[in-house]
PDB file of C-alpha atoms in Angstrom:
ATOM      1  CA  MET A 177      88.025-192.375-192.923  1.00 46.00           C
ATOM      2  CA  SER A 178      88.212-190.333-195.649  1.00 47.00           C
ATOM      3  CA  ALA A 179      85.186-187.928-196.753  1.00 49.00           C
ATOM      4  CA  ALA A 180      85.142-189.861-200.251  1.00 47.00           C
ATOM      5  CA  THR A 181      85.005-193.356-198.532  1.00 41.00           C
ATOM      6  CA  ARG A 182      83.056-195.130-196.048  1.00 44.00           C
ATOM      7  CA  SER A 183      83.144-198.392-194.266  1.00 38.00           C
ATOM      8  CA  THR A 184      81.053-201.425-196.073  1.00 35.00           C
ATOM      9  CA  GLY A 185      80.857-203.140-192.879  1.00 36.00           C
ATOM     10  CA  ARG A 186      82.537-205.880-194.121  1.00 36.00           C
ATOM     11  CA  ALA A 187      85.202-207.695-192.539  1.00 37.00           C
ATOM     12  CA  ALA A 188      88.414-207.614-193.358  1.00 40.00           C
ATOM     13  CA  ALA A 189      91.678-209.585-192.639  1.00 42.00           C
ATOM     14  CA  GLN A 190      92.683-207.601-189.283  1.00 41.00           C
ATOM     15  CA  PRO A 191      94.602-209.361-186.585  1.00 44.00           C
ATOM     16  CA  ALA A 192      92.222-210.866-184.097  1.00 45.00           C
ATOM     17  CA  ALA A 193      92.698-208.582-181.733  1.00 46.00           C
ATOM     18  CA  ASP A 194      91.550-205.457-183.798  1.00 44.00           C
ATOM     19  CA  ARG A 195      88.633-207.437-185.462  1.00 47.00           C
ATOM     20  CA  ARG A 196      85.001-205.624-184.549  1.00 45.00           C
ATOM     21  CA  THR A 197      82.123-207.692-183.967  1.00 43.00           C
ATOM     22  CA  PRO A 198      79.198-207.111-186.339  1.00 47.00           C
ATOM     23  CA  SER A 199      77.159-205.853-183.189  1.00 52.00           C
ATOM     24  CA  SER A 200      79.865-203.109-182.860  1.00 49.00           C
ATOM     25  CA  VAL A 201      79.977-202.311-186.234  1.00 48.00           C
ATOM     26  CA  ASP A 202      76.222-201.967-186.512  1.00 55.00           C
ATOM     27  CA  ALA A 203      76.544-199.607-183.433  1.00 56.00           C
ATOM     28  CA  ALA A 204      79.245-197.445-184.868  1.00 53.00           C
ATOM     29  CA  ALA A 205      77.311-196.851-187.908  1.00 53.00           C
ATOM     30  CA  ALA A 206      74.119-196.027-185.896  1.00 57.00           C
ATOM     31  CA  ALA A 207      76.071-193.733-183.766  1.00 60.00           C
ATOM     32  CA  GLU A 208      77.175-191.883-186.805  1.00 62.00           C
ATOM     33  CA  PRO A 209      74.557-189.409-188.832  1.00 64.00           C
ATOM     34  CA  PRO A 210      74.243-190.685-192.361  1.00 92.00           C
ATOM     35  CA  TYR A 211      75.828-188.679-195.193  1.00 95.00           C
ATOM     36  CA  GLU A 212      75.418-188.527-198.576  1.00 95.00           C
ATOM     37  CA  LEU A 213      77.426-186.376-201.539  1.00 96.00           C
ATOM     38  CA  VAL A 214      74.807-184.161-203.031  1.00 96.00           C
ATOM     39  CA  ASP A 215      77.361-181.932-205.297  1.00 95.00           C
ATOM     40  CA  ILE A 216      81.038-182.066-206.460  1.00 96.00           C
ATOM     41  CA  ASP A 217      82.358-181.004-202.596  1.00 97.00           C
ATOM     42  CA  ARG A 218      79.323-180.919-200.794  1.00 98.00           C
ATOM     43  CA  TYR A 219      77.833-183.704-198.494  1.00 98.00           C
ATOM     44  CA  ALA A 220      74.324-183.474-196.783  1.00 97.00           C
ATOM     45  CA  VAL A 221      73.809-184.949-193.290  1.00 97.00           C
ATOM     46  CA  PHE A 222      70.735-186.487-192.444  1.00 95.00           C
ATOM     47  CA  ASP A 223      68.843-187.202-189.204  1.00 90.00           C
ATOM     48  CA  ASN A 224      65.454-188.242-190.055  1.00 88.00           C
ATOM     49  CA  GLY A 225      65.781-185.768-192.650  1.00 92.00           C
ATOM     50  CA  ILE A 226      68.428-183.201-194.046  1.00 95.00           C
ATOM     51  CA  ILE A 227      69.905-181.554-190.690  1.00 96.00           C
ATOM     52  CA  GLY A 228      72.977-179.679-192.347  1.00 97.00           C
ATOM     53  CA  TYR A 229      75.733-179.941-194.625  1.00 98.00           C
ATOM     54  CA  VAL A 230      79.434-180.199-194.721  1.00 98.00           C
ATOM     55  CA  GLU A 231      81.197-178.551-197.867  1.00 98.00           C
ATOM     56  CA  VAL A 232      84.889-179.925-198.767  1.00 98.00           C
ATOM     57  CA  ILE A 233      87.451-176.889-199.665  1.00 96.00           C
ATOM     58  CA  PRO A 234      90.718-178.840-199.193  1.00 96.00           C
ATOM     59  CA  PRO A 235      92.552-178.828-196.653  1.00 96.00           C
ATOM     60  CA  LEU A 236      88.811-177.695-194.546  1.00 97.00           C
ATOM     61  CA  PHE A 237      85.478-178.988-194.067  1.00 98.00           C
ATOM     62  CA  ILE A 238      83.036-176.238-193.649  1.00 98.00           C
ATOM     63  CA  CYS A 239      80.199-177.412-191.629  1.00 98.00           C
ATOM     64  CA  TYR A 240      76.821-176.019-192.121  1.00 98.00           C
ATOM     65  CA  SER A 241      73.286-176.303-189.967  1.00 97.00           C
ATOM     66  CA  GLY A 242      69.846-175.760-191.165  1.00 96.00           C
ATOM     67  CA  HIS A 243      68.072-176.674-194.786  1.00 94.00           C
ATOM     68  CA  PRO A 244      68.315-176.090-197.394  1.00 95.00           C
ATOM     69  CA  TYR A 245      71.729-174.848-198.459  1.00 95.00           C
ATOM     70  CA  PRO A 246      70.892-171.283-199.161  1.00 95.00           C
ATOM     71  CA  THR A 247      69.881-170.827-195.739  1.00 96.00           C
ATOM     72  CA  ALA A 248      71.975-172.864-193.890  1.00 96.00           C
ATOM     73  CA  VAL A 249      74.395-171.069-191.303  1.00 96.00           C
ATOM     74  CA  GLU A 250      77.921-171.659-190.938  1.00 97.00           C
ATOM     75  CA  VAL A 251      78.806-173.324-187.396  1.00 97.00           C
ATOM     76  CA  ALA A 252      82.605-174.334-187.953  1.00 97.00           C
ATOM     77  CA  GLN A 253      85.390-175.068-189.816  1.00 97.00           C
ATOM     78  CA  VAL A 254      87.414-178.246-189.222  1.00 98.00           C
ATOM     79  CA  PHE A 255      90.206-180.352-190.839  1.00 98.00           C
ATOM     80  CA  ASP A 256      88.796-183.720-190.393  1.00 97.00           C
ATOM     81  CA  PHE A 257      85.234-185.359-191.962  1.00 97.00           C
ATOM     82  CA  ALA A 258      83.925-187.125-189.369  1.00 95.00           C
ATOM     83  CA  GLN A 259      84.627-184.339-186.893  1.00 97.00           C
ATOM     84  CA  ALA A 260      82.927-182.027-189.441  1.00 97.00           C
ATOM     85  CA  VAL A 261      79.735-184.618-189.553  1.00 96.00           C
ATOM     86  CA  ARG A 262      79.831-184.390-185.633  1.00 95.00           C
ATOM     87  CA  CYS A 263      79.760-180.770-185.780  1.00 96.00           C
ATOM     88  CA  VAL A 264      76.575-180.551-188.334  1.00 97.00           C
ATOM     89  CA  ARG A 265      74.973-183.184-185.924  1.00 94.00           C
ATOM     90  CA  ASP A 266      75.803-181.496-182.380  1.00 95.00           C
ATOM     91  CA  ALA A 267      74.671-177.874-184.344  1.00 94.00           C
ATOM     92  CA  ALA A 268      71.316-179.120-185.253  1.00 90.00           C
ATOM     93  CA  PRO A 269      68.199-178.448-183.245  1.00 83.00           C
ATOM     94  CA  ARG A 270      66.629-180.581-180.867  1.00 77.00           C
ATOM     95  CA  PRO A 271      62.733-181.361-181.050  1.00 70.00           C
ATOM     96  CA  HIS A 272      62.711-180.211-177.343  1.00 62.00           C
ATOM     97  CA  ASP A 273      64.820-176.712-178.259  1.00 54.00           C
ATOM     98  CA  HIS A 274      61.454-175.511-179.456  1.00 53.00           C
ATOM     99  CA  GLY A 275      59.053-173.268-177.816  1.00 52.00           C
ATOM    100  CA  ARG A 276      61.074-172.982-174.696  1.00 50.00           C
ATOM    101  CA  SER A 277      62.554-169.779-173.676  1.00 48.00           C
ATOM    102  CA  ALA A 278      65.556-169.152-171.613  1.00 48.00           C
ATOM    103  CA  ALA A 279      64.018-167.220-168.703  1.00 46.00           C
TER     104      ALA A 279
END
């Protein structure tokens, strides 16, 4: 999947073996955090609000964790947009991470 396009969820003419059921399409869409183009070369990644950004600087996708953008921290540089979105998701702080000590 390219950075500029997303699946519409509509069934395309495919061989029967490759066809996904509606529930598998919904499950795949639910597993991937939503994202939205917010600037000419930047996507915001959402999970109950903005959790980070993916900046497109061909051939790289730069992954940032945090919000707002000026305070976000670079966490990875990858060559695949879907991987970049996963990196932002994986780098996002989890609610159970707050207030715990590493002792």
